[in-house]
Tab-separated table of C-alpha atoms in Angstrom:
chain	number	residue	atom	x	y	z
N	1	MET	CA	92.153	-0.453	38.290
N	2	ALA	CA	89.145	-1.624	36.305
N	3	LEU	CA	91.148	-4.563	34.977
N	4	ALA	CA	92.138	-5.557	38.500
N	5	VAL	CA	88.516	-5.500	39.668
N	6	ARG	CA	87.338	-7.492	36.661
N	7	SER	CA	90.026	-10.122	37.054
N	8	GLY	CA	89.265	-10.376	40.767
N	9	PHE	CA	85.598	-10.998	40.102
N	10	ALA	CA	86.463	-13.455	37.329
N	11	ILE	CA	88.598	-15.612	39.618
N	12	LEU	CA	86.205	-15.402	42.587
N	13	PRO	CA	83.974	-18.352	41.516
N	14	VAL	CA	87.049	-20.544	40.972
N	15	VAL	CA	88.386	-19.774	44.433
N	16	LEU	CA	85.001	-20.303	46.072
N	17	ALA	CA	84.580	-23.630	44.283
N	18	SER	CA	88.003	-24.831	45.408
N	19	GLY	CA	87.181	-23.865	48.992
N	20	ALA	CA	83.873	-25.712	48.827
N	21	ALA	CA	85.573	-28.780	47.351
N	22	THR	CA	88.186	-28.717	50.108
N	23	ILE	CA	85.557	-28.544	52.831
N	24	ALA	CA	83.340	-31.202	51.246
N	25	ARG	CA	86.173	-33.682	50.803
N	26	GLY	CA	87.484	-33.051	54.296
N	27	VAL	CA	84.058	-33.533	55.876
N	28	VAL	CA	83.402	-36.764	54.005
N	29	LEU	CA	86.740	-38.267	54.990
N	30	THR	CA	86.516	-37.028	58.580
N	31	ARG	CA	83.050	-38.528	59.041
N	32	ALA	CA	84.425	-41.794	57.710
N	33	GLY	CA	86.992	-41.683	60.519
N	34	ARG	CA	89.971	-40.861	58.312
N	35	GLN	CA	91.200	-37.547	59.743
N	36	GLU	CA	94.768	-37.993	58.530
N	37	ALA	CA	93.582	-38.737	54.994
N	38	ALA	CA	91.290	-35.703	55.101
N	39	TYR	CA	94.193	-33.432	55.958
N	40	HIS	CA	96.492	-34.784	53.265
N	41	SER	CA	93.930	-35.180	50.475
N	42	THR	CA	92.958	-31.510	50.492
N	43	ALA	CA	96.532	-30.193	50.400
N	44	PRO	CA	96.648	-29.699	46.606
N	45	LEU	CA	93.613	-27.386	46.725
N	46	ARG	CA	94.879	-25.116	49.501
N	47	PRO	CA	97.210	-22.906	47.406
N	48	LEU	CA	94.428	-22.248	44.908
N	49	HIS	CA	92.026	-21.222	47.637
N	50	GLY	CA	94.546	-18.965	49.337
């Protein structure tokens, strides 16, 4: 159980960073008027974020 908790906390910053990167990239592209590109460019990060 302790190992599961430790590994969960170890991966938490990685998952949060990937979520932040997904949002940031999507917002930048959407504000530039490229909604389709925003959707497709963030696809590789979605499985990592969960």
